[in-house]
Amino acid sequence: MNDILLVHIFGADRPGIAASVSNLLAQYGVDILDMGQSVIHDDLSLGILMRIPEGAQAAATVKDLLYEAHELGVTCKFSPITPAQYSQWVEAAGKPRWIVSLLGLTVSAAQVAAVTRVITANGLNIQSVNRLTGRPSLDEEAAQRPACIEFSVRGQPGDVKAMRKDFLAIAAEMGVDIALQEDNAFRRNRRLVAFDMDSTLIRVEVIDELARAWGVGEQVAAITESAMRGELDFRQSLKKRLSLLKGMPAETLARVAEHIPLNDGAEKLVRNLKRFGYRTAVISGGFTFFGERLRQRLGIDHVHANVLAMADGALTGEVEGQVVDAQRKAELLRSIADTEGISLMQTIAVGDGANDLPMLNLAGLGIAFRAKPVVKEGAGHAISTLGLDAVLYLLGFRDRDIE
């Protein structure tokens, strides 16, 4: 009968350990059933689940491995695995996998403890833990860089929405971001990222900036804030705000556009998405005049927003054509996905307002960016502590991948 052994090798890391061990096992015709390795602070942990074939001498294999480990300056331990234990391990392979991402300016033991308590309480088992961000510096100024730890877990939560709600509460309490994604083929094969524009790709609400330039800033800002909280219908709020801009000269638009700031991490995110072959879109309840300038500045592939109506070189206080409201945003996301020939599960949508929720919920991954609580809860995923480029971590990219 074949012997199955779990070999654990640990000690100071150096090149050639895996090569030496595998070369020795090859001499005995050993089959590798599973293998995993991690190195933390130059300390190695290497696990090998191996099957020693009939006719080979298990005792001799173990003896030679112990001697080889001694020569390499590491420790080697063995655990016999019964056929029943092995069968149980094989059957567990069919359980769903999930990715839990913990993001913040730093990662503390208290944050990890809170996250892992929720994972355990939902019957999930942690399979691996990886740091996606670079090694932190002890210098205080240099240390102010993002930190992201990714937990790969296995199992099926009883209530995914409740689990996300627990993570959202921890995130609010501890000043971090926590995302839960099913680790399926779509998660590893996203192809399109669609952004809201105002307060998402850019730091401001354009209509508020126009209003300030026209001397009606306070009135428009109050309507905007109410709409963002979901207290006003978007179409009604847009109509009320635009009516206050009637008569504004067209040249004011260009003057305001020159001073529109991008949000933190926006340029870095879009630049890297383009490097990795993603398509990008702006789907906004704002205005095409500003969206087209973002297309030129960032290289956005698709721009859909409201068209400001003009007459005699001034705003009429209305929009041309169909209003891009909450429902229209979702329709446009679906349309762009069809044009690109991809599944909606391969899309990501990022927004901050209540009118973004239908689009966020339709996308394969919806992310509320620095959003109000009702939007965070409705979207399921949220980034509040870091910049837009943190989206790259949710896609599984590491710092070393990012330009």
Short mmCIF file of C-alpha atoms in Angstrom, two decimals:
data_model
loop_
_atom_site.label_atom_id
_atom_site.label_comp_id
_atom_site.label_asym_id
_atom_site.label_seq_id
_atom_site.Cartn_x
_atom_site.Cartn_y
_atom_site.Cartn_z
CA MET A 1 0.00 0.00 0.00
CA ASN A 2 1.24 3.50 -0.81
CA ASP A 3 2.39 5.61 2.15
CA ILE A 4 1.16 9.22 2.30
CA LEU A 5 3.23 11.66 4.33
CA LEU A 6 2.97 15.38 4.97
CA VAL A 7 6.47 16.84 5.17
CA HIS A 8 7.01 20.20 6.85
CA ILE A 9 10.38 21.86 6.30
CA PHE A 10 11.15 25.10 8.10
CA GLY A 11 14.12 27.25 8.96
CA ALA A 12 16.30 30.00 7.49
CA ASP A 13 15.57 30.48 3.80
CA ARG A 14 18.22 30.30 1.10
CA PRO A 15 18.28 29.33 -2.60
CA GLY A 16 18.23 25.64 -3.50
CA ILE A 17 16.24 24.09 -0.63
CA ALA A 18 13.24 23.06 -2.74
CA ALA A 19 15.55 21.83 -5.49
CA SER A 20 17.60 19.66 -3.11
CA VAL A 21 14.53 18.15 -1.45
CA SER A 22 12.70 17.44 -4.71
CA ASN A 23 15.81 15.88 -6.26
CA LEU A 24 16.07 13.48 -3.33
CA LEU A 25 12.37 12.57 -3.53
CA ALA A 26 12.72 11.96 -7.26
CA GLN A 27 15.24 9.20 -6.54
CA TYR A 28 12.50 7.29 -4.69
CA GLY A 29 9.84 7.88 -7.38
CA VAL A 30 7.71 9.94 -5.00
CA ASP A 31 4.47 11.56 -6.25
CA ILE A 32 3.81 15.15 -5.09
CA LEU A 33 0.12 15.42 -4.17
CA ASP A 34 0.31 18.99 -2.92
CA MET A 35 3.01 21.56 -2.26
CA GLY A 36 3.08 25.03 -0.74
CA GLN A 37 5.74 27.45 0.41
CA SER A 38 5.89 30.81 2.15
CA VAL A 39 8.76 33.00 3.29
CA ILE A 40 8.31 35.66 5.97
CA HIS A 41 11.33 37.75 6.95
CA ASP A 42 13.69 35.17 5.37
CA ASP A 43 12.09 32.36 7.40
CA LEU A 44 10.98 29.43 5.25
CA SER A 45 7.94 27.21 5.65
CA LEU A 46 7.70 24.50 2.97
CA GLY A 47 5.00 21.83 2.99
CA ILE A 48 4.93 18.76 0.73
CA LEU A 49 2.16 16.18 0.69
CA MET A 50 3.77 13.12 -0.91
CA ARG A 51 2.88 9.57 -1.81
CA ILE A 52 5.63 6.98 -1.59
CA PRO A 53 4.93 4.23 -4.16
CA GLU A 54 4.65 0.56 -3.30
CA GLY A 55 8.02 -1.15 -3.32
CA ALA A 56 9.87 1.98 -2.23
CA GLN A 57 11.19 2.10 1.29
CA ALA A 58 9.33 4.74 3.30
CA ALA A 59 11.78 4.47 6.18
CA ALA A 60 14.72 5.05 3.86
CA THR A 61 12.97 8.05 2.28
CA VAL A 62 12.34 9.62 5.68
CA LYS A 63 15.90 8.89 6.84
CA ASP A 64 17.48 10.48 3.77
CA LEU A 65 15.16 13.51 4.01
CA LEU A 66 16.17 14.07 7.63
CA TYR A 67 19.84 13.87 6.67
CA GLU A 68 19.31 16.26 3.72
CA ALA A 69 17.48 18.72 5.98
CA HIS A 70 20.39 18.62 8.42
CA GLU A 71 22.83 19.36 5.60
CA LEU A 72 20.65 22.27 4.46
CA GLY A 73 20.41 23.71 7.98
CA VAL A 74 16.62 23.35 8.24
CA THR A 75 14.22 21.28 10.32
CA CYS A 76 12.08 18.51 8.84
CA LYS A 77 8.96 17.03 10.42
CA PHE A 78 6.64 14.26 9.17
CA SER A 79 2.95 13.54 9.67
CA PRO A 80 1.39 10.31 8.31
CA ILE A 81 -1.89 10.83 6.44
CA THR A 82 -4.54 8.09 6.47
CA PRO A 83 -6.59 7.26 3.34
CA ALA A 84 -9.68 8.65 5.13
CA GLN A 85 -7.92 11.94 5.87
CA TYR A 86 -6.71 12.18 2.30
CA SER A 87 -10.21 11.50 0.91
CA GLN A 88 -11.63 14.22 3.16
CA TRP A 89 -9.00 16.65 1.87
CA VAL A 90 -9.85 15.81 -1.76
CA GLU A 91 -13.59 16.29 -1.16
CA ALA A 92 -12.95 19.74 0.36
CA ALA A 93 -11.58 20.91 -3.01
CA GLY A 94 -15.14 21.38 -4.25
CA LYS A 95 -15.99 24.05 -1.68
CA PRO A 96 -16.31 27.65 -2.93
CA ARG A 97 -13.34 29.97 -2.51
CA TRP A 98 -13.52 33.58 -1.39
CA ILE A 99 -11.06 36.46 -1.24
CA VAL A 100 -11.14 38.80 1.75
CA SER A 101 -9.04 41.94 1.21
CA LEU A 102 -8.00 44.13 4.15
CA LEU A 103 -6.78 47.58 3.07
CA GLY A 104 -5.55 50.55 5.05
CA LEU A 105 -2.63 52.86 5.69
CA THR A 106 -1.37 50.29 8.19
CA VAL A 107 -2.52 46.83 9.22
CA SER A 108 -2.75 46.08 12.94
CA ALA A 109 -3.25 42.87 14.87
CA ALA A 110 -6.61 44.19 16.09
CA GLN A 111 -7.81 44.64 12.49
CA VAL A 112 -6.66 41.16 11.48
CA ALA A 113 -8.29 39.70 14.60
CA ALA A 114 -11.61 41.37 13.78
CA VAL A 115 -11.55 40.17 10.17
CA THR A 116 -10.57 36.60 11.04
CA ARG A 117 -13.30 36.42 13.72
CA VAL A 118 -15.92 37.14 11.06
CA ILE A 119 -14.34 34.59 8.71
CA THR A 120 -14.41 31.92 11.43
CA ALA A 121 -17.93 32.81 12.60
CA ASN A 122 -19.19 32.20 9.06
CA GLY A 123 -17.72 28.70 8.90
CA LEU A 124 -14.93 29.60 6.48
CA ASN A 125 -11.38 28.29 6.68
CA ILE A 126 -8.35 30.39 5.77
CA GLN A 127 -6.23 28.61 3.15
CA SER A 128 -3.54 31.22 2.58
CA VAL A 129 -2.63 34.79 3.47
CA ASN A 130 -0.69 37.09 1.13
CA ARG A 131 0.55 40.67 1.32
CA LEU A 132 -0.09 42.50 -1.98
CA THR A 133 1.69 45.69 -0.98
CA GLY A 134 5.44 46.22 -0.75
CA ARG A 135 7.45 45.78 2.40
CA PRO A 136 6.74 48.68 4.78
CA SER A 137 9.54 50.99 5.85
CA LEU A 138 10.21 51.82 9.50
CA ASP A 139 10.64 55.46 8.49
CA GLU A 140 7.44 57.24 9.55
CA GLU A 141 7.07 59.31 6.39
CA ALA A 142 7.88 56.45 4.01
CA ALA A 143 5.52 54.19 5.96
CA GLN A 144 2.49 56.24 4.88
CA ARG A 145 1.78 53.99 1.93
CA PRO A 146 -1.13 51.62 1.36
CA ALA A 147 -1.17 48.23 3.04
CA CYS A 148 -3.19 45.31 1.70
CA ILE A 149 -3.42 41.77 3.03
CA GLU A 150 -5.42 39.20 1.10
CA PHE A 151 -7.00 36.16 2.77
CA SER A 152 -7.92 33.21 0.56
CA VAL A 153 -10.68 31.31 2.34
CA ARG A 154 -12.78 28.26 1.56
CA GLY A 155 -16.36 27.37 2.40
CA GLN A 156 -19.85 28.78 1.94
CA PRO A 157 -21.07 31.57 4.25
CA GLY A 158 -24.60 31.13 5.51
CA ASP A 159 -25.44 34.75 4.69
CA VAL A 160 -23.05 36.64 2.40
CA LYS A 161 -24.90 39.95 2.84
CA ALA A 162 -24.71 39.68 6.61
CA MET A 163 -21.00 38.88 6.39
CA ARG A 164 -20.38 41.95 4.24
CA LYS A 165 -22.38 44.04 6.70
CA ASP A 166 -20.15 42.81 9.54
CA PHE A 167 -17.06 43.74 7.54
CA LEU A 168 -18.54 47.17 6.80
CA ALA A 169 -19.08 47.79 10.52
CA ILE A 170 -15.47 46.79 11.29
CA ALA A 171 -14.22 49.02 8.48
CA ALA A 172 -16.10 52.03 9.85
CA GLU A 173 -14.93 51.39 13.40
CA MET A 174 -11.26 50.76 12.59
CA GLY A 175 -10.68 53.06 9.62
CA VAL A 176 -9.90 50.35 7.08
CA ASP A 177 -11.53 48.90 3.97
CA ILE A 178 -12.59 45.24 3.77
CA ALA A 179 -13.83 43.52 0.61
CA LEU A 180 -15.33 40.05 0.17
CA GLN A 181 -15.31 38.55 -3.33
CA GLU A 182 -16.05 35.07 -4.59
CA ASP A 183 -12.82 33.73 -6.09
CA ASN A 184 -14.22 32.51 -9.38
CA ALA A 185 -13.08 32.70 -13.00
CA PHE A 186 -14.77 36.09 -13.48
CA ARG A 187 -12.91 37.62 -10.57
CA ARG A 188 -9.65 36.78 -12.33
CA ASN A 189 -10.89 37.91 -15.74
CA ARG A 190 -12.42 41.39 -15.41
CA ARG A 191 -12.19 43.37 -18.64
CA LEU A 192 -14.05 46.70 -18.22
CA VAL A 193 -13.98 49.34 -15.48
CA ALA A 194 -16.74 51.97 -15.54
CA PHE A 195 -16.49 55.10 -13.41
CA ASP A 196 -18.90 57.71 -12.24
CA MET A 197 -17.23 61.06 -12.84
CA ASP A 198 -18.13 63.65 -10.20
CA SER A 199 -16.62 62.89 -6.76
CA THR A 200 -15.29 59.60 -8.16
CA LEU A 201 -12.81 60.13 -10.98
CA ILE A 202 -12.67 63.81 -10.12
CA ARG A 203 -12.64 65.32 -6.63
CA VAL A 204 -15.56 67.72 -7.07
CA GLU A 205 -19.14 67.93 -8.28
CA VAL A 206 -18.87 69.86 -11.56
CA ILE A 207 -22.31 71.37 -11.27
CA ASP A 208 -21.32 72.83 -7.89
CA GLU A 209 -18.18 74.34 -9.43
CA LEU A 210 -20.23 75.86 -12.25
CA ALA A 211 -22.70 77.22 -9.73
CA ARG A 212 -19.96 78.88 -7.70
CA ALA A 213 -18.61 80.49 -10.86
CA TRP A 214 -22.14 81.76 -11.62
CA GLY A 215 -22.81 82.99 -8.09
CA VAL A 216 -25.45 80.41 -7.10
CA GLY A 217 -23.14 77.98 -5.31
CA GLU A 218 -24.99 77.58 -2.01
CA GLN A 219 -28.37 76.93 -3.61
CA VAL A 220 -27.03 74.29 -6.01
CA ALA A 221 -24.79 72.61 -3.41
CA ALA A 222 -27.76 72.09 -1.09
CA ILE A 223 -29.72 70.36 -3.86
CA THR A 224 -26.67 68.24 -4.84
CA GLU A 225 -26.08 67.05 -1.27
CA SER A 226 -29.71 66.05 -0.87
CA ALA A 227 -29.60 64.13 -4.16
CA MET A 228 -26.41 62.29 -3.13
CA ARG A 229 -28.14 61.12 0.05
CA GLY A 230 -30.96 59.71 -2.06
CA GLU A 231 -33.50 62.17 -0.69
CA LEU A 232 -34.32 63.69 -4.10
CA ASP A 233 -35.09 62.09 -7.43
CA PHE A 234 -32.07 62.63 -9.68
CA ARG A 235 -34.05 63.97 -12.63
CA GLN A 236 -35.84 66.49 -10.46
CA SER A 237 -32.67 67.58 -8.70
CA LEU A 238 -30.82 67.95 -12.02
CA LYS A 239 -33.61 70.06 -13.46
CA LYS A 240 -33.67 72.32 -10.39
CA ARG A 241 -29.91 72.79 -10.39
CA LEU A 242 -29.60 73.43 -14.13
CA SER A 243 -32.36 76.03 -14.03
CA LEU A 244 -30.13 78.06 -11.73
CA LEU A 245 -27.38 78.02 -14.37
CA LYS A 246 -29.51 79.40 -17.20
CA GLY A 247 -27.67 82.11 -19.11
CA MET A 248 -24.14 81.05 -18.12
CA PRO A 249 -21.71 81.82 -21.01
CA ALA A 250 -20.10 78.81 -22.70
CA GLU A 251 -16.58 80.11 -22.00
CA THR A 252 -17.24 79.65 -18.27
CA LEU A 253 -17.33 75.88 -18.83
CA ALA A 254 -13.82 75.85 -20.26
CA ARG A 255 -12.54 78.07 -17.46
CA VAL A 256 -13.98 75.77 -14.80
CA ALA A 257 -12.67 72.66 -16.60
CA GLU A 258 -9.09 73.92 -16.35
CA HIS A 259 -9.20 73.69 -12.56
CA ILE A 260 -11.01 70.36 -12.05
CA PRO A 261 -8.78 68.11 -9.87
CA LEU A 262 -8.56 64.35 -10.32
CA ASN A 263 -9.25 62.21 -7.30
CA ASP A 264 -6.38 60.55 -5.43
CA GLY A 265 -5.00 57.63 -7.41
CA ALA A 266 -7.21 58.18 -10.47
CA GLU A 267 -4.41 58.72 -12.97
CA LYS A 268 -2.35 55.84 -11.58
CA LEU A 269 -5.36 53.50 -11.71
CA VAL A 270 -6.39 54.30 -15.29
CA ARG A 271 -2.78 54.20 -16.54
CA ASN A 272 -2.29 50.73 -15.11
CA LEU A 273 -5.66 49.46 -16.28
CA LYS A 274 -4.67 50.44 -19.80
CA ARG A 275 -1.29 48.67 -19.36
CA PHE A 276 -3.08 45.48 -18.39
CA GLY A 277 -5.52 45.64 -21.32
CA TYR A 278 -8.67 46.77 -19.52
CA ARG A 279 -11.25 48.96 -21.24
CA THR A 280 -12.49 52.00 -19.35
CA ALA A 281 -15.67 54.06 -19.36
CA VAL A 282 -17.14 57.17 -17.77
CA ILE A 283 -20.85 56.76 -17.09
CA SER A 284 -21.95 59.96 -15.41
CA GLY A 285 -24.93 62.05 -14.45
CA GLY A 286 -22.57 64.97 -15.05
CA PHE A 287 -21.81 66.53 -18.40
CA THR A 288 -20.09 65.36 -21.59
CA PHE A 289 -18.17 68.65 -21.84
CA PHE A 290 -16.10 67.56 -18.84
CA GLY A 291 -16.19 63.83 -19.60
CA GLU A 292 -14.59 64.42 -23.00
CA ARG A 293 -11.75 66.30 -21.34
CA LEU A 294 -11.20 63.29 -19.10
CA ARG A 295 -11.13 61.12 -22.21
CA GLN A 296 -8.34 63.29 -23.62
CA ARG A 297 -6.42 63.49 -20.34
CA LEU A 298 -6.64 59.84 -19.23
CA GLY A 299 -7.39 57.95 -22.44
CA ILE A 300 -10.88 56.80 -21.38
CA ASP A 301 -12.46 54.53 -24.02
CA HIS A 302 -16.18 55.31 -23.55
CA VAL A 303 -17.83 58.51 -22.27
CA HIS A 304 -21.55 58.78 -21.55
CA ALA A 305 -23.02 61.77 -19.71
CA ASN A 306 -25.62 64.52 -20.05
CA VAL A 307 -25.31 67.00 -22.90
CA LEU A 308 -25.75 70.63 -21.85
CA ALA A 309 -28.15 72.49 -24.12
CA MET A 310 -26.78 75.78 -25.50
CA ALA A 311 -28.40 78.73 -27.27
CA ASP A 312 -26.67 81.92 -28.39
CA GLY A 313 -23.45 80.85 -26.64
CA ALA A 314 -25.05 80.32 -23.23
CA LEU A 315 -26.64 77.51 -21.20
CA THR A 316 -30.39 77.13 -21.57
CA GLY A 317 -30.74 75.44 -18.17
CA GLU A 318 -31.68 72.12 -19.78
CA VAL A 319 -30.04 69.01 -21.23
CA GLU A 320 -30.31 67.57 -24.71
CA GLY A 321 -31.60 64.06 -25.25
CA GLN A 322 -32.09 61.35 -22.65
CA VAL A 323 -31.09 62.19 -19.08
CA VAL A 324 -28.39 59.91 -17.65
CA ASP A 325 -30.03 58.99 -14.35
CA ALA A 326 -29.58 55.95 -12.12
CA GLN A 327 -31.41 53.53 -14.39
CA ARG A 328 -29.79 54.90 -17.51
CA LYS A 329 -26.35 54.35 -15.97
CA ALA A 330 -27.11 50.65 -15.54
CA GLU A 331 -28.42 50.45 -19.12
CA LEU A 332 -25.27 52.08 -20.45
CA LEU A 333 -23.05 49.65 -18.54
CA ARG A 334 -24.94 46.76 -20.11
CA SER A 335 -24.68 48.37 -23.56
CA ILE A 336 -20.93 48.95 -23.30
CA ALA A 337 -20.40 45.35 -22.13
CA ASP A 338 -22.34 44.15 -25.18
CA THR A 339 -20.27 46.40 -27.45
CA GLU A 340 -17.04 45.05 -25.96
CA GLY A 341 -18.32 41.47 -26.24
CA ILE A 342 -17.93 40.66 -22.55
CA SER A 343 -20.13 39.38 -19.75
CA LEU A 344 -21.47 41.78 -17.12
CA MET A 345 -19.63 39.60 -14.61
CA GLN A 346 -16.42 40.85 -16.22
CA THR A 347 -17.26 44.47 -15.46
CA ILE A 348 -16.37 46.69 -12.52
CA ALA A 349 -18.31 49.83 -11.64
CA VAL A 350 -17.07 52.54 -9.29
CA GLY A 351 -19.24 55.36 -7.93
CA ASP A 352 -20.08 57.41 -4.89
CA GLY A 353 -23.74 58.43 -5.11
CA ALA A 354 -27.15 56.85 -4.62
CA ASN A 355 -27.75 57.21 -8.37
CA ASP A 356 -24.79 54.87 -8.96
CA LEU A 357 -26.30 51.93 -7.07
CA PRO A 358 -28.15 50.26 -10.00
CA MET A 359 -24.89 50.34 -12.00
CA LEU A 360 -22.82 49.09 -9.05
CA ASN A 361 -25.23 46.24 -8.39
CA LEU A 362 -25.35 45.22 -12.06
CA ALA A 363 -21.57 45.01 -12.42
CA GLY A 364 -19.61 41.90 -11.55
CA LEU A 365 -17.84 44.01 -8.93
CA GLY A 366 -19.44 47.21 -7.64
CA ILE A 367 -17.29 49.54 -5.53
CA ALA A 368 -18.54 52.52 -3.55
CA PHE A 369 -15.75 55.09 -3.45
CA ARG A 370 -15.69 57.47 -0.46
CA ALA A 371 -19.44 57.19 -0.43
CA LYS A 372 -22.28 57.81 1.99
CA PRO A 373 -23.17 54.87 4.33
CA VAL A 374 -26.32 53.96 2.38
CA VAL A 375 -24.26 53.64 -0.83
CA LYS A 376 -21.53 51.59 0.87
CA GLU A 377 -24.09 49.16 2.22
CA GLY A 378 -25.93 48.92 -1.08
CA ALA A 379 -22.79 48.36 -3.16
CA GLY A 380 -21.31 45.56 -1.04
CA HIS A 381 -17.72 46.78 -1.55
CA ALA A 382 -16.27 50.11 -0.51
CA ILE A 383 -13.00 52.03 -0.60
CA SER A 384 -12.87 54.93 1.82
CA THR A 385 -9.41 55.02 3.39
CA LEU A 386 -7.24 54.83 0.25
CA GLY A 387 -7.22 56.36 -3.22
CA LEU A 388 -8.83 55.04 -6.39
CA ASP A 389 -5.71 53.04 -7.23
CA ALA A 390 -6.66 50.66 -4.38
CA VAL A 391 -9.05 49.12 -6.92
CA LEU A 392 -5.95 47.39 -8.33
CA TYR A 393 -5.57 45.43 -5.09
CA LEU A 394 -9.15 44.18 -5.35
CA LEU A 395 -8.22 42.87 -8.79
CA GLY A 396 -5.34 40.95 -7.20
CA PHE A 397 -2.44 43.08 -8.45
CA ARG A 398 0.61 43.49 -6.25
CA ASP A 399 2.73 46.59 -5.83
CA ARG A 400 5.45 45.01 -7.93
CA ASP A 401 2.96 44.72 -10.83
CA ILE A 402 1.89 48.35 -10.69
CA GLU A 403 3.63 51.11 -12.60
#
